[in-house]
Coordinates of C-alpha atoms and ligand atoms in Angstrom, one line a residue:
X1 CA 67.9 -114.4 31.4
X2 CA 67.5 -113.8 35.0
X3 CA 70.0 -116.5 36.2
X4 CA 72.9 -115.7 33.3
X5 CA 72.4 -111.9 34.9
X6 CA 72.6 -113.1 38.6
X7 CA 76.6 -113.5 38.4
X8 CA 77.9 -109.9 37.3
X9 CA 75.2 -108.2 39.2
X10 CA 76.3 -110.3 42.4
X11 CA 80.3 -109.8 41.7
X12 CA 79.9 -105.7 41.0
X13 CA 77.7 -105.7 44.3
X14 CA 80.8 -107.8 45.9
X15 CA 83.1 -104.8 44.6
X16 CA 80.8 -102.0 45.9
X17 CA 80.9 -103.2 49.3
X18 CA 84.4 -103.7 49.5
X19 CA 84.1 -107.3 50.2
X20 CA 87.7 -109.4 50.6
X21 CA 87.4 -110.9 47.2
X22 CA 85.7 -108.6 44.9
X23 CA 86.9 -107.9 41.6
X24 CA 89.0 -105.2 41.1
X25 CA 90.2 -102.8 37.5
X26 CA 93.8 -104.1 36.6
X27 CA 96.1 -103.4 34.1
X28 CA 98.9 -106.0 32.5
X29 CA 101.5 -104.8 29.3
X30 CA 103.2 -106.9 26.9
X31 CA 105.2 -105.5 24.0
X32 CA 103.2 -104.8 20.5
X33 CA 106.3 -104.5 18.1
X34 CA 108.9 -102.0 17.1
X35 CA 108.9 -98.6 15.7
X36 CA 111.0 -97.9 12.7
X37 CA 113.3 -96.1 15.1
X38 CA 113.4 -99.2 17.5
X39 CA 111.6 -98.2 20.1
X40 CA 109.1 -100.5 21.4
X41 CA 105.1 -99.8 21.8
X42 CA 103.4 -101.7 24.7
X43 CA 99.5 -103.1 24.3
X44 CA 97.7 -103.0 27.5
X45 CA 95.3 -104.7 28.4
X46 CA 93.0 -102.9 30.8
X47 CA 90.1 -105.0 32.8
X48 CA 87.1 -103.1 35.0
X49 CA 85.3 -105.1 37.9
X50 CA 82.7 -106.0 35.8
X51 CA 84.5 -108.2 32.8
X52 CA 84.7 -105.6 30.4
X53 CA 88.5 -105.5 28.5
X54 CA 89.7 -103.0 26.8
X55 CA 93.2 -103.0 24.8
X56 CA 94.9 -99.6 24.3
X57 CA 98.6 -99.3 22.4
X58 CA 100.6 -96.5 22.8
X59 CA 101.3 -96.2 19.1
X60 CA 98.4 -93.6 18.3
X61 CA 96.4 -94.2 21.1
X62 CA 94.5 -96.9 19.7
X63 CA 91.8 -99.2 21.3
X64 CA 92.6 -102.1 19.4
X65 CA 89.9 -103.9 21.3
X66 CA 86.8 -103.4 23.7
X67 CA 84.8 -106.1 25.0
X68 CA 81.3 -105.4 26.7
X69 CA 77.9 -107.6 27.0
X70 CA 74.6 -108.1 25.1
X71 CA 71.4 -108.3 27.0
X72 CA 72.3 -111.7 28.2
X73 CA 75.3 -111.0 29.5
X74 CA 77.8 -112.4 26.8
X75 CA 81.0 -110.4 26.2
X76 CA 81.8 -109.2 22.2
X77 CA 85.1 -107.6 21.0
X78 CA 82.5 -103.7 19.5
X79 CA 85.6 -102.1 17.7
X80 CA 87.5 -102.7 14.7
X81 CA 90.8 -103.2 14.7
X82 CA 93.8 -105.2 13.6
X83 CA 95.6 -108.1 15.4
X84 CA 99.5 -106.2 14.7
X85 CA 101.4 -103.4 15.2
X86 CA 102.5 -103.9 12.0
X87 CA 99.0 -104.1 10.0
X88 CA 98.3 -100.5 12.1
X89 CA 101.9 -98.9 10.8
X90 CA 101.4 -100.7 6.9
X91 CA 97.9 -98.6 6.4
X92 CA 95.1 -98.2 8.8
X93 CA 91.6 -96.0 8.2
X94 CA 92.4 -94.4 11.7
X95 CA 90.6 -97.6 13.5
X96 CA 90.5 -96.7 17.3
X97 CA 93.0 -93.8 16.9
X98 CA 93.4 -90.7 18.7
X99 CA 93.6 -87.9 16.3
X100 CA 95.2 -84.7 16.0
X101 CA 96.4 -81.6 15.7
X102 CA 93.1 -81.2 14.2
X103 CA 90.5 -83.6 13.9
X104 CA 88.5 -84.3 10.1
X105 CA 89.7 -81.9 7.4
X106 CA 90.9 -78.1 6.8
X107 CA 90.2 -77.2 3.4
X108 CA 93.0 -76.4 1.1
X109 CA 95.6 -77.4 4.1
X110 CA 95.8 -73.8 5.5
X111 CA 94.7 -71.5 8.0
X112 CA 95.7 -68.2 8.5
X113 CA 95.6 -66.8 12.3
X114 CA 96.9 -63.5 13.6
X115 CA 97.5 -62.1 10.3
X116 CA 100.3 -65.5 9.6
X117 CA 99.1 -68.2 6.6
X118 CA 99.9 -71.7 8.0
X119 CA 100.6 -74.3 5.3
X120 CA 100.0 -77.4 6.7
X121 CA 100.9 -81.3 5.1
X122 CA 98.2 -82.2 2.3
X123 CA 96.9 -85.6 2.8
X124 CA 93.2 -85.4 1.5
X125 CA 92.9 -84.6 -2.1
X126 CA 94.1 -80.4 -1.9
X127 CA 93.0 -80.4 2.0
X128 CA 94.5 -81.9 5.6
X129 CA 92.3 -84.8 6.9
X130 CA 93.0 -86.2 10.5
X131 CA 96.3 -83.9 11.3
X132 CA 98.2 -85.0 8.4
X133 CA 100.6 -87.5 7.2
X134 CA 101.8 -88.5 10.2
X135 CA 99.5 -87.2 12.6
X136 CA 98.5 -88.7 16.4
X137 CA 97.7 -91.4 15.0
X138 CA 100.8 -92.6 14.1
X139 CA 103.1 -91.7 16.5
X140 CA 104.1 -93.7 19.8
X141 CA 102.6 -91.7 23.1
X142 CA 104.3 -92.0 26.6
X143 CA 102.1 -94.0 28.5
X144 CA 101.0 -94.8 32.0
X145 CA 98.7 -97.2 33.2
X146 CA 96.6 -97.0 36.3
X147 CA 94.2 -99.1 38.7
X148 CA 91.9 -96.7 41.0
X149 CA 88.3 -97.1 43.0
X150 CA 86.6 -95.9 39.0
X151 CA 88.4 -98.5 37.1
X152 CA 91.4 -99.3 35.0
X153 CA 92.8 -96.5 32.7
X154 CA 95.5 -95.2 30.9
X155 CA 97.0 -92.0 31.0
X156 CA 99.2 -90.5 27.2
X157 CA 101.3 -87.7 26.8
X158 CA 103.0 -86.5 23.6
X159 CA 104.8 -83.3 22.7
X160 CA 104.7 -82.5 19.3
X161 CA 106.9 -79.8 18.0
X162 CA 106.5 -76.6 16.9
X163 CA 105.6 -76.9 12.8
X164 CA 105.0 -80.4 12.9
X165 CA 102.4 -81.1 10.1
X166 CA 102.4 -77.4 9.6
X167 CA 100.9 -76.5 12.6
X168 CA 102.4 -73.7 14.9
X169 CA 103.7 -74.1 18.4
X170 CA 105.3 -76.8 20.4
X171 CA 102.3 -78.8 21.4
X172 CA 102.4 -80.7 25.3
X173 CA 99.0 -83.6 24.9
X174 CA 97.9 -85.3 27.5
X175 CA 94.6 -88.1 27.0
X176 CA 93.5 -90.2 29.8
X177 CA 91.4 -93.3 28.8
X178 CA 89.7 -95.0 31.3
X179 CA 87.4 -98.1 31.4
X180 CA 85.0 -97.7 34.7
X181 CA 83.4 -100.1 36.9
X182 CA 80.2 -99.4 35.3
X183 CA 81.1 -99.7 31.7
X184 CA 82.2 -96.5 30.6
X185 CA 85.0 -95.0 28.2
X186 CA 85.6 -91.8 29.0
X187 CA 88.4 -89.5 27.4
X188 CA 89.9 -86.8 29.1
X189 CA 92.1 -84.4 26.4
X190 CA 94.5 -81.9 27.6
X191 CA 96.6 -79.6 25.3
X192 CA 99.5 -76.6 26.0
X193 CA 101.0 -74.2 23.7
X194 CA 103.8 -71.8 23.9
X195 CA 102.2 -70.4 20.3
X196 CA 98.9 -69.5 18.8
X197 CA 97.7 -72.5 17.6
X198 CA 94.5 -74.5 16.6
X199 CA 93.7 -77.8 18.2
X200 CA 91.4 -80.1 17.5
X201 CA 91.0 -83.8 19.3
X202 CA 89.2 -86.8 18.9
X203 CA 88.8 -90.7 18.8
X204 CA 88.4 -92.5 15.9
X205 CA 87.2 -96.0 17.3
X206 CA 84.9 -97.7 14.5
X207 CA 81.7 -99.3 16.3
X208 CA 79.9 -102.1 15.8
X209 CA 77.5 -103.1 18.6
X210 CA 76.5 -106.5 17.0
X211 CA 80.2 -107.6 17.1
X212 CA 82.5 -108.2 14.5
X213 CA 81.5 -108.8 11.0
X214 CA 78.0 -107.5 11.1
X215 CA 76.2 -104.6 9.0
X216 CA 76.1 -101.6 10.8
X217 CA 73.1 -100.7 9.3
X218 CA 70.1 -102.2 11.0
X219 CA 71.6 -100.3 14.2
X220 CA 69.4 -97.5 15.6
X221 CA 71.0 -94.1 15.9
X222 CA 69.7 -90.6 17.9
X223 CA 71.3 -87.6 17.0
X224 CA 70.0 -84.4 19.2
X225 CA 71.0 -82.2 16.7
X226 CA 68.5 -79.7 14.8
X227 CA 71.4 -79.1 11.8
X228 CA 74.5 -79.9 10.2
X229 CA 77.6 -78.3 8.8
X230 CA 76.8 -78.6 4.7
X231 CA 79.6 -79.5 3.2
X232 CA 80.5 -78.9 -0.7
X233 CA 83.2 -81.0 -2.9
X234 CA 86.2 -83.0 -0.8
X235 CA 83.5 -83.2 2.7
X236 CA 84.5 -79.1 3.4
X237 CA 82.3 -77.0 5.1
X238 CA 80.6 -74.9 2.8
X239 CA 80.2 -72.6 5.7
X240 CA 76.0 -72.9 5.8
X241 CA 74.1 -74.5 8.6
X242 CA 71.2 -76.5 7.7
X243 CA 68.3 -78.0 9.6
X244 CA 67.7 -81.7 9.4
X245 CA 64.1 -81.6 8.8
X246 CA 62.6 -83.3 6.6
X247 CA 66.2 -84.9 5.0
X248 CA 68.1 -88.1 6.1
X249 CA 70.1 -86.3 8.6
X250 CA 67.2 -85.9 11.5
X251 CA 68.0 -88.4 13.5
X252 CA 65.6 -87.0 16.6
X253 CA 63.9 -89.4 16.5
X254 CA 66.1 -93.3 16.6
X255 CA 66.1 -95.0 13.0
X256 CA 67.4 -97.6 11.8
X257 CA 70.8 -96.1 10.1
X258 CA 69.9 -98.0 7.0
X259 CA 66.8 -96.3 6.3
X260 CA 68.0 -93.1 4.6
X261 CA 71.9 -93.9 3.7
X262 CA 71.4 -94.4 -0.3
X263 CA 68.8 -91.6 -0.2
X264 CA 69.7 -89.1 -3.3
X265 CA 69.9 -86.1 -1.4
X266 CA 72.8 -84.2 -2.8
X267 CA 74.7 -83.8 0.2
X268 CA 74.3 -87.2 1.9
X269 CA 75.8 -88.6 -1.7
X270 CA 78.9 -86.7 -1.2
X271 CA 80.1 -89.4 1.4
X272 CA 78.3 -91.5 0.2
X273 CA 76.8 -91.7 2.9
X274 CA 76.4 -90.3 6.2
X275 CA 80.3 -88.7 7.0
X276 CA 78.8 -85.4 8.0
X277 CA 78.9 -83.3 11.2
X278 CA 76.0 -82.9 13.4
X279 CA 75.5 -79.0 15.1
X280 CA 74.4 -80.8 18.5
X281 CA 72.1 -78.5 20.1
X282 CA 73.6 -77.1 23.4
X283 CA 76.8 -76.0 21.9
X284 CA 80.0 -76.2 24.0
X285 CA 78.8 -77.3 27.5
X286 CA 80.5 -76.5 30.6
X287 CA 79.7 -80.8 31.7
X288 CA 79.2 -83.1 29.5
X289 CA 75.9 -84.1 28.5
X290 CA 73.9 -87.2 26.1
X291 CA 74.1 -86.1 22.8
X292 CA 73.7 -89.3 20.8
X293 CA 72.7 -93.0 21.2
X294 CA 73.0 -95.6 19.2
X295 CA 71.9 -99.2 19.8
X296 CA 72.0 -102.6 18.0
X297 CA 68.1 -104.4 18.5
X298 CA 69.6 -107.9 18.2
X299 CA 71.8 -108.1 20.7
X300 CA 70.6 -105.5 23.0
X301 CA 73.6 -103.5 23.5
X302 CA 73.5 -99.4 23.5
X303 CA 75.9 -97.1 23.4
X304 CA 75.4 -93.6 24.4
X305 CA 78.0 -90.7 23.7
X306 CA 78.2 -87.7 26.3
X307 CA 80.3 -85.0 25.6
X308 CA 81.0 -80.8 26.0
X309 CA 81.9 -80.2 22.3
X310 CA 80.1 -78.7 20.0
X311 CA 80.0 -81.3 17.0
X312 CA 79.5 -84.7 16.0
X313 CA 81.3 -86.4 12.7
X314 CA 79.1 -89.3 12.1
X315 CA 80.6 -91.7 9.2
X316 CA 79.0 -95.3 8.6
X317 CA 82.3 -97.0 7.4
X318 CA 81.3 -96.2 3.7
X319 CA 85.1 -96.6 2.5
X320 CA 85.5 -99.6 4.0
X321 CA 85.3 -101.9 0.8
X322 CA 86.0 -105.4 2.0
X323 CA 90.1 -105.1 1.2
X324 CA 90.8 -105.0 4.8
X325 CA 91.2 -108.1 7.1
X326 CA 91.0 -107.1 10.3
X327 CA 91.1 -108.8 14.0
X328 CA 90.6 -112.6 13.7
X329 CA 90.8 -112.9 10.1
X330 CA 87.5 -110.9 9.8
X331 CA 87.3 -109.1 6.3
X332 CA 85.6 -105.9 6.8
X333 CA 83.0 -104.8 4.1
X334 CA 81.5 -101.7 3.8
X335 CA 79.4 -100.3 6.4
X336 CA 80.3 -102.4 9.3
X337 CA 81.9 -100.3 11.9
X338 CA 80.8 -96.7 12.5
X339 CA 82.5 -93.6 14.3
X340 CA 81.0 -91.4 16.3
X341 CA 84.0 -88.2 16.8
X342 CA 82.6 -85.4 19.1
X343 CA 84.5 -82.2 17.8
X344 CA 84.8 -78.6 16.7
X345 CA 83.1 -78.4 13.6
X346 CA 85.5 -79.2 10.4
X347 CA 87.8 -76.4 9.0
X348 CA 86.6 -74.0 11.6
X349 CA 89.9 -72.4 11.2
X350 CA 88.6 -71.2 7.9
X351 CA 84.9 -70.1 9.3
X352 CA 85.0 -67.4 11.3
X353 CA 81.5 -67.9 12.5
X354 CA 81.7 -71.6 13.7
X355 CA 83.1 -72.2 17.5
X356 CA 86.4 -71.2 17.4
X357 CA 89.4 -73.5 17.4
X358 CA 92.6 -71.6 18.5
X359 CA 94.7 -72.0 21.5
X360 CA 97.0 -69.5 23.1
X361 CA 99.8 -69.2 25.3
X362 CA 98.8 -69.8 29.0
X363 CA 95.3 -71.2 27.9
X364 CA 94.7 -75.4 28.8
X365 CA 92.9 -76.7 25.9
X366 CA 90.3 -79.0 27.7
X367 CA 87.8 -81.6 26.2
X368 CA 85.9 -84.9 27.8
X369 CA 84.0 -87.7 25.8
X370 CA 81.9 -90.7 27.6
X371 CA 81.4 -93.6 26.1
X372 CA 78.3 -95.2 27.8
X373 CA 77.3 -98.8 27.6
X374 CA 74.4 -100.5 28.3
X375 CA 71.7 -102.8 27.1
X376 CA 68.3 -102.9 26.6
X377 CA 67.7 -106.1 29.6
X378 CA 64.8 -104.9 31.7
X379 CA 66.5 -102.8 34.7
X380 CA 69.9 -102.2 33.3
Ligands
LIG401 C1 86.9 -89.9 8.8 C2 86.5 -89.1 7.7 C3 86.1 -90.1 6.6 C4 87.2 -91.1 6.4 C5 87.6 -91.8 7.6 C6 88.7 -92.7 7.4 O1 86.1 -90.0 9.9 O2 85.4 -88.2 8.0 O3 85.8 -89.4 5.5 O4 88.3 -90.4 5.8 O5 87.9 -90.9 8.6 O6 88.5 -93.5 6.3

């Protein structure tokens, strides 16, 4: 294990020193395919110093693909995703997306703010799930790619109009992705208004840290979070706050996710399964800071998630059902990719007690995630 380590540790050493022929973060772009309009989205393929790839389109923002290594150093494609533009655009369960206006649901798609109702685009049974019908996910971002001393990245911007899904107030989005030296993801969300509005963002990549194919269930998850929204028919907040202990939800300690997901508890069997939001204790942070980790004991790899928001929507893949062939001709079957989307908690705009959600004129709607990686090898 020693040897097979010697290389990266000796080539990321090269590129801290500055030596003539150290690796360096690039970028390339090829086209994707076409929107219906004709314009053309771009895939780019961004590469750190240390052999990590990630591919970002600028249709939705989507990491179509991220590459990063077991404990023995070998490279695995951890996200789900599709191999077109075109399977993304034909139907897509959000896979590697950025979403918004407002990420996971409002019930009964309306908010009222200032005294004005807001009917926004039903796409969710009676409520708005993910920003709507054609939400961030679906539409083509402007996009610039970048090299600097951190890494590779790519920086989005999209304007979305005033009453677009509903939602008041032209919208000005910027999300810069970047893929550092030292293998981390970390999102950067900006957001304008020149109207009250509420706002929302996330990322939607599924996860699977055993590569592509596998169960997602013998992977070990930490949640520091002491309670959870509860949520009553259609996954809406019911409004109550309830601790984990004792129920499937307390994940302070790591467990295997399998261990609880079929457990009868009422609310778990709403997902089924785990597609709840965790309270994580801290609240809105001024940095960001380790809120979860997750980690797959075959291979070695961990992930851990650091962020300043409030919330965490944990959903094990239970909808995916085996009817969707994804990258490589790999079908996926249910439970084998998760997403982990640090947010505001769900239909806040309709809780007047959880952390609120608006955005006014003059304010900069700021958020960061981190996507950590590492493995379990002694010393990494
Ligand atoms: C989310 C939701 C899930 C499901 C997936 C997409 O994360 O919380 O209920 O809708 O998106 O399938």
């Amino acid at each position: 294990m020693a040897t097979r380590r010697l290389l990266p540790i000796l080539l990321l050493a090269a590129a801290c020193t500055g030596t003539p022929d150290a690796p360096v973060a690039s970028f390339t772009s090829e086209p994707f395919g076409s929107m219906p309009d004709g314009r053309t989205a771009q895939l780019f393929t961004l590469k750190n110093a240390a052999g990590a790839e990630m591919r970002v389109t600028d249709y939705g923002g989507i990491i179509v693909s991220l590459t990063m290594p077991d404990r023995t150093g070998t490279f695995a494609d951890i996200v789900l995703g599709y191999d077109s533009l075109a399977q993304y655009q034909a139907s897509s369960p959000y896979f590697g997306a950025l979403i918004g206006r407002y990420g996971n649901r409002i019930g009964g798609a309306k908010f009222t703010l200032d005294g004005v109702e807001y009917p926004l685009t039903v796409n969710d049974g009676p409520n708005q799930l993910h920003g709507g019908l054609v939400g961030f996910d679906k539409v083509l971002w402007d996009a610039e790619p970048f090299a600097d001393s951190l890494g590779a990245g790519l920086r989005l911007q999209y304007a979305s109009p005033d009453g677009e899904e509903g939602y008041p107030g032209t919208l000005h989005v910027s999300v810069v992705y970047r893929l550092t030296d030292d293998h981390r993801v970390t999102i950067d969300y900006e957001a304008m208004t020149d109207k009250a509005t509420v706002v929302n963002l996330t990322h939607h990549s599924y996860f699977n840290l055993a590569g592509p194919g596998h169960t997602i269930l013998d992977h070990e998850l930490w949640i520091d979070a002491d309670s959870t929204t509860v949520v009553g028919a259609g996954l809406i907040p019911t409004g109550e706050i309830a601790s984990v202990e004792g129920t499937p939800f307390d994940f302070r300690t790591p467990l295997p996710i399998g261990a609880r997901i079929d457990d009868p508890d009422p609310v778990l069997q709403l997902g089924p399964g785990y597609d709840h939001n965790w309270v994580l204790n801290g609240g809105i942070t001024p940095e960001p800071r380790t809120v979860a980790r997750l980690s797959h004991p075959g291979s070695g790899r961990v992930m851990e998630i650091r962020t300043v928001e409030p919330g965490l929507q944990f959903y094990a893949g239970n909808f995916l059902d085996g009817t969707i062939t994804g990258k490589g001709g790999i079908v996926y079957g249910r439970r084998t990719g998760l997403c982990l989307e640090t947010q505001h908690f769900p239909d806040s705009p309709n809780h007047a007690h959880f952390p609120p959600t608006v955005l006014r004129p003059g304010e900069t709607y700021r958020t960061r995630t981190e996507y950590v990686f590492k493995t379990d090898a002694a010393g990494a």
